[in-house]
Structure formats: C-alpha cells, structure tokens
Amino acid sequence: MKQVKDILRQTSVNVLSKSKKKAMLVSLDELSEQMPSLLDLDHPCAQRHIAEARYAVEFNTGATTPFIIKCGANSNSELVIKADARMQEPKGGEIVRVVPKPTVIENMALEEMKEVFTQLPEALSLLALARTADGTRARYSRLYRTLAMKVPALRDLVVELEKGGVSNVYFLIIY
C-alpha cells in the first residue's frame, strides 16, 4: 500500500514523462501480481487502490493513449466488439468478444461483474466500472446502448432495452 500511496502522491504533484509513467504502470502491474501473497480479505481493498493509482497515472497529463472499440453484430443479434486486450499493448493484442446484455449483470454483486468484465477488452472494463454495483450497472448499460446504437442491426435491440425502463442517456468518453 505504501508504494501505491507514493505513486498517487507523485501523480498529484508532477506531470509525468512518458518513461516515468511507463515505469509506474509496470510497478503497479508488479503489485497486482503480488496479490496472491495478501490475505483474501485484503484483495478488494488492494485492487481498488491499485486501480485508482493506475487511473491517476494514465490520466496524469490530461490525456492517455486513445483506443478504438470496433462494433458489430453476429447472426444471433448480439453486440460483438473488437479492441485491444490491454490498453498499454496497442499492437497485436486485439480480441473479439460478444458483449453481454445489461440484463446479464442485473442481479450481480460488484465482484461478480468485475469477473465478467475480465473476459472483455480492458478499455470496455475501465469505462464500465464504477465504485458501486449500482453505478457499474448504470455505466455499463449506457455504454452497451451507445455501442449498440453504432450497429444498424442492433438499433431495434436498443429501443427494446429502453422500453425496459432503464435510463436513455447516451454518452461515450474515449480519451
């Protein structure tokens, strides 16, 4: 935790160079790899602190590497996306995934949702995750709708989802 606090302190005081930023991200990755050595009880807290530090480092200069999420539909009218598996590795790490409908995570706890998101590209997970389960459901629902609206074959699905009574606010912020 001390290392994470040091990284957070540095990001709040200084604008980071590319090399310093990369070194900090590598350090955070190493800390994530040390998770098994912690008590199970401490995992969620440590994960949250590491994620917050990663966010602070990535957005320290006011911008981060832009990412592209390509959207399409399969023959079952499911939203399919193609994006880099990890944002820090934009070359050659593209994966294709079927995106679960928001109803899939409707009754899940936050940890269960995080487990579902590990199967998706990192960019999508970062955009969807919030501090609470309700916040994550709301973000994910808006993100799903925004992406689905980009696919002509899925526009009817979005209208159907809106009839379910969920908010119809659409926005997608990609840095």
Coordinates of N, CA and C in Angstrom, one line a residue:
M1 N 0.8 -1.2 0.0 CA 0.0 0.0 0.0 C 0.9 1.3 0.0
K2 N 2.0 1.2 0.6 CA 2.9 2.3 0.7 C 3.4 2.7 -0.7
Q3 N 3.7 1.7 -1.6 CA 4.1 2.0 -2.9 C 3.0 2.7 -3.7
V4 N 1.8 2.2 -3.5 CA 0.6 2.8 -4.2 C 0.4 4.3 -3.8
K5 N 0.6 4.5 -2.5 CA 0.4 5.9 -2.0 C 1.5 6.8 -2.5
D6 N 2.7 6.3 -2.7 CA 3.8 7.1 -3.2 C 3.5 7.4 -4.7
I7 N 3.0 6.5 -5.4 CA 2.7 6.7 -6.8 C 1.6 7.8 -6.9
L8 N 0.6 7.6 -6.1 CA -0.5 8.6 -6.1 C 0.0 10.0 -5.7
R9 N 0.9 10.1 -4.8 CA 1.5 11.4 -4.4 C 2.2 12.0 -5.5
Q10 N 3.0 11.2 -6.2 CA 3.8 11.7 -7.4 C 2.9 12.2 -8.5
T11 N 1.8 11.5 -8.8 CA 0.9 11.9 -9.9 C 0.2 13.2 -9.5
S12 N 0.0 13.4 -8.3 CA -0.8 14.6 -7.9 C 0.1 15.9 -7.9
V13 N 1.4 15.7 -7.8 CA 2.4 16.8 -7.7 C 3.0 17.1 -9.0
N14 N 3.3 16.1 -9.8 CA 4.1 16.3 -11.0 C 3.3 15.9 -12.3
V15 N 3.7 16.5 -13.4 CA 3.2 16.0 -14.7 C 4.3 15.0 -15.1
L16 N 3.9 13.8 -15.4 CA 4.8 12.7 -15.6 C 5.3 12.6 -17.0
S17 N 6.6 12.3 -17.2 CA 7.1 12.0 -18.5 C 6.6 10.6 -19.0
K18 N 6.8 10.3 -20.3 CA 6.3 9.0 -20.8 C 7.0 7.9 -20.1
S19 N 8.3 8.0 -19.9 CA 9.1 6.9 -19.3 C 8.8 6.7 -17.9
K20 N 8.6 7.8 -17.1 CA 8.2 7.7 -15.7 C 6.8 7.1 -15.6
K21 N 5.9 7.5 -16.5 CA 4.5 6.9 -16.5 C 4.6 5.4 -16.7
K22 N 5.4 5.0 -17.7 CA 5.5 3.6 -18.1 C 6.1 2.8 -16.9
A23 N 7.1 3.4 -16.2 CA 7.7 2.7 -15.1 C 6.7 2.6 -13.9
M24 N 5.9 3.6 -13.7 CA 4.9 3.5 -12.7 C 3.8 2.4 -13.0
L25 N 3.4 2.4 -14.3 CA 2.5 1.3 -14.7 C 3.0 -0.1 -14.5
V26 N 4.3 -0.2 -14.8 CA 5.0 -1.5 -14.7 C 5.0 -1.9 -13.2
S27 N 5.3 -0.9 -12.3 CA 5.3 -1.1 -10.9 C 3.9 -1.5 -10.4
L28 N 2.9 -0.9 -10.9 CA 1.5 -1.2 -10.5 C 1.2 -2.7 -11.0
D29 N 1.6 -3.0 -12.1 CA 1.4 -4.4 -12.6 C 2.1 -5.4 -11.7
E30 N 3.3 -5.1 -11.3 CA 4.1 -6.0 -10.4 C 3.3 -6.1 -9.0
L31 N 2.8 -5.0 -8.6 CA 2.0 -5.1 -7.3 C 0.8 -5.9 -7.5
S32 N 0.1 -5.8 -8.7 CA -1.0 -6.7 -8.9 C -0.7 -8.2 -8.9
E33 N 0.5 -8.5 -9.4 CA 1.0 -9.8 -9.5 C 1.3 -10.4 -8.1
Q34 N 1.5 -9.5 -7.1 CA 1.8 -9.9 -5.7 C 0.5 -10.1 -4.9
M35 N -0.6 -10.0 -5.5 CA -1.9 -10.1 -4.8 C -2.1 -11.4 -4.1
P36 N -1.7 -12.6 -4.7 CA -1.9 -13.8 -4.0 C -1.2 -13.9 -2.6
S37 N -0.2 -13.1 -2.4 CA 0.5 -13.1 -1.1 C -0.3 -12.4 0.0
L38 N -1.3 -11.7 -0.4 CA -2.2 -11.0 0.6 C -3.3 -11.9 1.1
L39 N -3.8 -11.5 2.2 CA -4.9 -12.3 2.7 C -6.1 -12.0 1.8
D40 N -7.0 -13.0 1.6 CA -8.2 -12.8 0.8 C -9.0 -11.6 1.1
L41 N -9.0 -11.3 2.4 CA -9.8 -10.2 2.9 C -9.3 -8.9 2.4
D42 N -8.0 -8.8 2.1 CA -7.4 -7.6 1.7 C -7.4 -7.4 0.2
H43 N -7.8 -8.4 -0.6 CA -7.7 -8.3 -2.1 C -8.6 -7.1 -2.6
P44 N -9.9 -7.0 -2.2 CA -10.7 -5.9 -2.8 C -10.1 -4.6 -2.6
C45 N -9.6 -4.4 -1.3 CA -9.1 -3.0 -1.0 C -7.8 -2.8 -1.8
A46 N -6.9 -3.7 -1.9 CA -5.7 -3.6 -2.7 C -6.0 -3.4 -4.1
Q47 N -6.9 -4.1 -4.7 CA -7.3 -4.0 -6.1 C -7.8 -2.6 -6.4
R48 N -8.7 -2.1 -5.5 CA -9.2 -0.7 -5.7 C -8.1 0.3 -5.6
H49 N -7.2 0.2 -4.7 CA -6.1 1.2 -4.6 C -5.2 1.1 -5.8
I50 N -4.9 -0.1 -6.3 CA -4.1 -0.2 -7.5 C -4.8 0.4 -8.7
A51 N -6.1 0.1 -8.8 CA -6.9 0.6 -10.0 C -6.9 2.2 -9.9
E52 N -7.1 2.7 -8.7 CA -7.1 4.2 -8.6 C -5.8 4.8 -9.0
A53 N -4.7 4.1 -8.5 CA -3.3 4.6 -8.9 C -3.1 4.5 -10.4
R54 N -3.5 3.4 -11.0 CA -3.4 3.3 -12.4 C -4.1 4.4 -13.2
Y55 N -5.3 4.6 -12.7 CA -6.1 5.7 -13.3 C -5.4 7.0 -13.2
A56 N -4.9 7.3 -12.0 CA -4.2 8.6 -11.8 C -3.0 8.7 -12.7
V57 N -2.2 7.6 -12.8 CA -1.0 7.7 -13.7 C -1.4 7.8 -15.2
E58 N -2.4 7.1 -15.6 CA -2.8 7.1 -17.0 C -3.3 8.5 -17.4
F59 N -4.0 9.1 -16.5 CA -4.7 10.4 -16.9 C -3.9 11.6 -16.3
N60 N -2.7 11.4 -15.9 CA -1.9 12.5 -15.3 C -1.7 13.7 -16.1
T61 N -1.5 13.5 -17.4 CA -1.2 14.6 -18.3 C -2.5 15.1 -19.0
G62 N -3.6 14.6 -18.5 CA -4.9 15.1 -19.1 C -5.3 14.3 -20.3
A63 N -4.4 13.3 -20.7 CA -4.7 12.5 -21.9 C -4.0 11.2 -21.7
T64 N -4.5 10.2 -22.4 CA -3.9 8.9 -22.4 C -4.0 8.4 -23.8
T65 N -3.4 7.2 -24.1 CA -3.4 6.7 -25.4 C -4.9 6.4 -25.8
P66 N -5.3 7.0 -26.9 CA -6.7 6.7 -27.4 C -6.8 5.3 -27.7
F67 N -8.1 4.8 -27.7 CA -8.3 3.4 -28.0 C -9.6 3.4 -28.9
I68 N -9.7 2.3 -29.7 CA -10.8 2.2 -30.6 C -11.5 0.9 -30.2
I69 N -12.8 1.0 -30.2 CA -13.6 -0.2 -30.0 C -14.5 -0.3 -31.2
K70 N -14.2 -1.4 -32.0 CA -15.0 -1.6 -33.2 C -16.2 -2.5 -32.8
C71 N -17.4 -2.1 -33.4 CA -18.6 -2.8 -33.0 C -19.2 -3.4 -34.2
G72 N -19.9 -4.5 -33.9 CA -20.7 -5.2 -35.0 C -21.7 -6.1 -34.3
A73 N -22.3 -6.9 -35.1 CA -23.3 -7.9 -34.6 C -23.1 -9.2 -35.2
N74 N -23.4 -10.3 -34.5 CA -23.3 -11.6 -35.0 C -24.7 -12.0 -35.5
S75 N -24.8 -13.3 -36.0 CA -26.1 -13.8 -36.5 C -27.2 -13.9 -35.5
N76 N -26.8 -13.9 -34.2 CA -27.8 -14.0 -33.1 C -28.2 -12.6 -32.6
S77 N -27.9 -11.6 -33.3 CA -28.2 -10.2 -32.9 C -27.6 -9.8 -31.6
E78 N -26.3 -10.3 -31.4 CA -25.6 -9.9 -30.2 C -24.5 -8.9 -30.5
L79 N -24.3 -8.0 -29.6 CA -23.2 -7.0 -29.8 C -21.9 -7.7 -29.7
V80 N -21.0 -7.5 -30.8 CA -19.7 -8.0 -30.8 C -18.7 -6.8 -30.9
I81 N -17.7 -6.9 -30.1 CA -16.7 -5.8 -30.2 C -15.3 -6.4 -30.5
K82 N -14.5 -5.5 -31.0 CA -13.1 -5.9 -31.3 C -12.3 -4.7 -30.8
A83 N -11.3 -5.0 -29.9 CA -10.5 -4.0 -29.3 C -9.2 -4.6 -28.8
D84 N -8.3 -3.7 -28.4 CA -7.0 -4.2 -27.8 C -7.4 -4.9 -26.4
A85 N -6.8 -6.0 -26.2 CA -7.0 -6.7 -24.9 C -6.6 -5.8 -23.8
R86 N -5.4 -5.2 -23.9 CA -4.9 -4.3 -22.8 C -4.6 -2.9 -23.5
M87 N -4.9 -1.9 -22.8 CA -4.7 -0.5 -23.4 C -3.2 -0.2 -23.5
Q88 N -2.3 -0.8 -22.7 CA -0.9 -0.5 -22.7 C -0.2 -1.3 -23.8
E89 N -0.9 -2.2 -24.5 CA -0.3 -3.0 -25.5 C -1.1 -2.9 -26.8
P90 N -1.1 -1.7 -27.4 CA -2.0 -1.5 -28.6 C -1.6 -2.2 -29.8
K91 N -0.5 -2.9 -29.9 CA -0.1 -3.6 -31.1 C -0.3 -5.1 -31.0
G92 N -1.1 -5.6 -31.8 CA -1.3 -7.1 -31.9 C -2.1 -7.8 -30.9
G93 N -2.6 -7.1 -29.9 CA -3.4 -7.7 -28.9 C -4.9 -7.6 -29.0
E94 N -5.4 -7.5 -30.2 CA -6.8 -7.3 -30.4 C -7.6 -8.6 -30.1
I95 N -8.7 -8.5 -29.4 CA -9.6 -9.6 -29.2 C -11.0 -9.3 -29.6
V96 N -11.7 -10.3 -29.9 CA -13.1 -10.2 -30.4 C -14.0 -10.8 -29.3
R97 N -15.0 -10.1 -28.8 CA -15.8 -10.7 -27.7 C -17.3 -10.3 -28.0
V98 N -18.2 -11.2 -27.6 CA -19.6 -10.9 -27.5 C -19.8 -10.2 -26.2
V99 N -20.5 -9.0 -26.3 CA -20.7 -8.2 -25.1 C -22.0 -8.7 -24.5
P100 N -22.0 -9.0 -23.2 CA -23.2 -9.5 -22.5 C -24.2 -8.3 -22.5
K101 N -25.5 -8.6 -22.6 CA -26.5 -7.6 -22.5 C -26.6 -7.1 -21.0
P102 N -27.0 -5.9 -20.8 CA -27.0 -5.3 -19.4 C -27.9 -6.2 -18.5
T103 N -28.8 -6.9 -19.0 CA -29.7 -7.8 -18.1 C -28.9 -8.9 -17.5
V104 N -27.8 -9.3 -18.1 CA -26.9 -10.4 -17.6 C -26.3 -10.0 -16.2
I105 N -26.0 -8.7 -16.1 CA -25.3 -8.3 -14.8 C -26.3 -7.6 -13.8
E106 N -27.6 -7.7 -14.2 CA -28.7 -7.0 -13.4 C -28.7 -7.3 -11.9
N107 N -28.5 -8.6 -11.6 CA -28.6 -9.0 -10.2 C -27.2 -9.4 -9.6
M108 N -26.1 -9.0 -10.2 CA -24.8 -9.4 -9.8 C -24.2 -8.4 -8.8
A109 N -23.4 -9.0 -7.9 CA -22.6 -8.1 -7.0 C -21.5 -7.5 -7.8
L110 N -20.8 -6.5 -7.3 CA -19.7 -5.8 -8.0 C -18.6 -6.8 -8.3
E111 N -18.2 -7.6 -7.4 CA -17.1 -8.6 -7.7 C -17.5 -9.5 -8.8
E112 N -18.8 -9.9 -8.9 CA -19.2 -10.8 -10.0 C -19.1 -10.1 -11.3
M113 N -19.5 -8.8 -11.3 CA -19.4 -8.0 -12.5 C -18.0 -7.9 -13.0
K114 N -17.1 -7.6 -12.0 CA -15.7 -7.5 -12.4 C -15.2 -8.8 -13.0
E115 N -15.6 -9.9 -12.5 CA -15.2 -11.2 -13.1 C -15.7 -11.3 -14.6
V116 N -16.9 -10.9 -14.8 CA -17.5 -10.9 -16.2 C -16.6 -10.0 -17.1
F117 N -16.3 -8.8 -16.5 CA -15.5 -7.8 -17.3 C -14.1 -8.3 -17.6
T118 N -13.5 -9.2 -16.9 CA -12.2 -9.7 -17.2 C -12.1 -10.4 -18.5
Q119 N -13.3 -10.8 -19.0 CA -13.3 -11.5 -20.3 C -13.4 -10.5 -21.5
L120 N -13.6 -9.2 -21.1 CA -13.8 -8.2 -22.2 C -12.5 -7.4 -22.3
P121 N -12.3 -6.6 -23.4 CA -11.2 -5.8 -23.5 C -11.1 -4.8 -22.4
E122 N -9.9 -4.4 -22.0 CA -9.6 -3.6 -20.8 C -10.3 -2.2 -21.0
A123 N -10.3 -1.7 -22.2 CA -10.9 -0.3 -22.4 C -12.4 -0.4 -22.0
L124 N -13.1 -1.4 -22.4 CA -14.5 -1.5 -22.1 C -14.7 -1.7 -20.6
S125 N -13.9 -2.5 -19.9 CA -14.0 -2.7 -18.5 C -13.8 -1.3 -17.7
L126 N -12.7 -0.6 -18.1 CA -12.4 0.7 -17.5 C -13.6 1.7 -17.6
L127 N -14.2 1.7 -18.8 CA -15.3 2.6 -19.0 C -16.6 2.2 -18.2
A128 N -16.7 0.9 -18.0 CA -17.9 0.4 -17.3 C -17.8 0.4 -15.8
L129 N -16.6 0.2 -15.2 CA -16.5 0.0 -13.8 C -16.7 1.3 -13.0
A130 N -17.5 1.2 -12.0 CA -17.7 2.4 -11.0 C -17.4 1.9 -9.6
R131 N -17.6 2.7 -8.7 CA -17.3 2.3 -7.3 C -18.3 1.4 -6.7
T132 N -19.5 1.4 -7.2 CA -20.6 0.6 -6.6 C -21.2 -0.3 -7.6
A133 N -21.9 -1.3 -7.2 CA -22.6 -2.2 -8.1 C -23.6 -1.5 -8.9
D134 N -24.4 -0.6 -8.3 CA -25.5 0.2 -9.0 C -24.8 1.1 -10.0
G135 N -23.7 1.8 -9.6 CA -23.1 2.7 -10.5 C -22.5 1.9 -11.7
T136 N -22.0 0.8 -11.5 CA -21.4 -0.1 -12.6 C -22.5 -0.5 -13.5
R137 N -23.6 -0.9 -13.0 CA -24.8 -1.3 -13.8 C -25.2 -0.2 -14.7
A138 N -25.3 1.0 -14.1 CA -25.8 2.2 -14.9 C -24.8 2.5 -16.0
R139 N -23.5 2.6 -15.6 CA -22.5 2.9 -16.6 C -22.4 1.9 -17.7
Y140 N -22.5 0.6 -17.4 CA -22.4 -0.5 -18.3 C -23.6 -0.4 -19.3
S141 N -24.8 -0.2 -18.7 CA -26.0 -0.1 -19.5 C -25.9 1.0 -20.5
R142 N -25.4 2.2 -20.1 CA -25.2 3.3 -21.1 C -24.2 3.0 -22.1
L143 N -23.1 2.4 -21.7 CA -22.0 2.0 -22.6 C -22.5 1.0 -23.7
Y144 N -23.2 0.0 -23.2 CA -23.8 -1.0 -24.1 C -24.7 -0.3 -25.1
R145 N -25.6 0.5 -24.7 CA -26.5 1.2 -25.6 C -25.8 2.0 -26.6
T146 N -24.8 2.8 -26.1 CA -24.0 3.6 -27.0 C -23.3 2.8 -28.1
L147 N -22.7 1.7 -27.7 CA -22.0 0.9 -28.7 C -23.0 0.2 -29.6
A148 N -24.1 -0.3 -29.1 CA -25.1 -1.0 -29.9 C -25.8 0.0 -30.9
M149 N -25.9 1.2 -30.5 CA -26.5 2.2 -31.5 C -25.6 2.4 -32.7
K150 N -24.4 2.1 -32.6 CA -23.4 2.3 -33.7 C -23.6 1.2 -34.7
V151 N -24.4 0.1 -34.4 CA -24.6 -1.0 -35.3 C -26.0 -1.0 -35.7
P152 N -26.2 -0.7 -37.0 CA -27.6 -0.6 -37.5 C -28.5 -1.8 -37.2
A153 N -27.9 -3.0 -37.2 CA -28.7 -4.2 -37.0 C -29.2 -4.3 -35.5
L154 N -28.6 -3.5 -34.6 CA -28.9 -3.6 -33.2 C -29.7 -2.5 -32.7
R155 N -30.1 -1.5 -33.6 CA -30.8 -0.4 -33.1 C -32.2 -0.7 -32.5
D156 N -32.8 -1.8 -33.1 CA -34.1 -2.2 -32.5 C -33.9 -2.8 -31.1
L157 N -32.8 -3.5 -30.9 CA -32.5 -4.0 -29.6 C -32.4 -2.9 -28.6
V158 N -31.8 -1.8 -28.9 CA -31.6 -0.7 -28.0 C -33.0 -0.1 -27.7
V159 N -33.8 0.0 -28.6 CA -35.2 0.5 -28.4 C -35.9 -0.4 -27.4
E160 N -35.7 -1.7 -27.6 CA -36.3 -2.7 -26.8 C -35.8 -2.6 -25.3
L161 N -34.5 -2.4 -25.2 CA -33.9 -2.2 -23.9 C -34.4 -1.0 -23.2
E162 N -34.6 0.1 -23.9 CA -35.2 1.3 -23.3 C -36.6 1.1 -22.8
K163 N -37.4 0.3 -23.5 CA -38.7 0.1 -23.1 C -38.7 -0.7 -21.7
G164 N -37.6 -1.3 -21.4 CA -37.5 -2.0 -20.1 C -37.4 -1.0 -18.9
G165 N -37.4 0.3 -19.2 CA -37.4 1.3 -18.2 C -36.1 1.8 -17.7
V166 N -35.0 1.4 -18.4 CA -33.7 1.9 -18.0 C -33.4 3.2 -18.6
S167 N -32.6 4.0 -18.0 CA -32.3 5.4 -18.5 C -31.9 5.4 -19.9
N168 N -32.3 6.4 -20.6 CA -31.9 6.5 -22.0 C -30.9 7.6 -22.3
V169 N -29.9 7.8 -21.4 CA -28.9 8.7 -21.5 C -27.7 8.0 -22.2
Y170 N -27.2 8.6 -23.3 CA -26.2 8.0 -24.1 C -24.9 8.9 -24.1
F171 N -23.8 8.3 -23.7 CA -22.5 9.0 -23.9 C -21.4 8.0 -23.8
L172 N -20.3 8.4 -24.5 CA -19.1 7.5 -24.5 C -18.0 8.5 -24.6
I173 N -17.1 8.4 -23.5 CA -15.9 9.2 -23.5 C -14.7 8.3 -23.7
I174 N -14.0 8.6 -24.8 CA -12.8 7.9 -25.1 C -11.6 8.9 -25.1
Y175 N -10.7 8.6 -24.2 CA -9.5 9.5 -24.2 C -8.5 9.1 -25.1

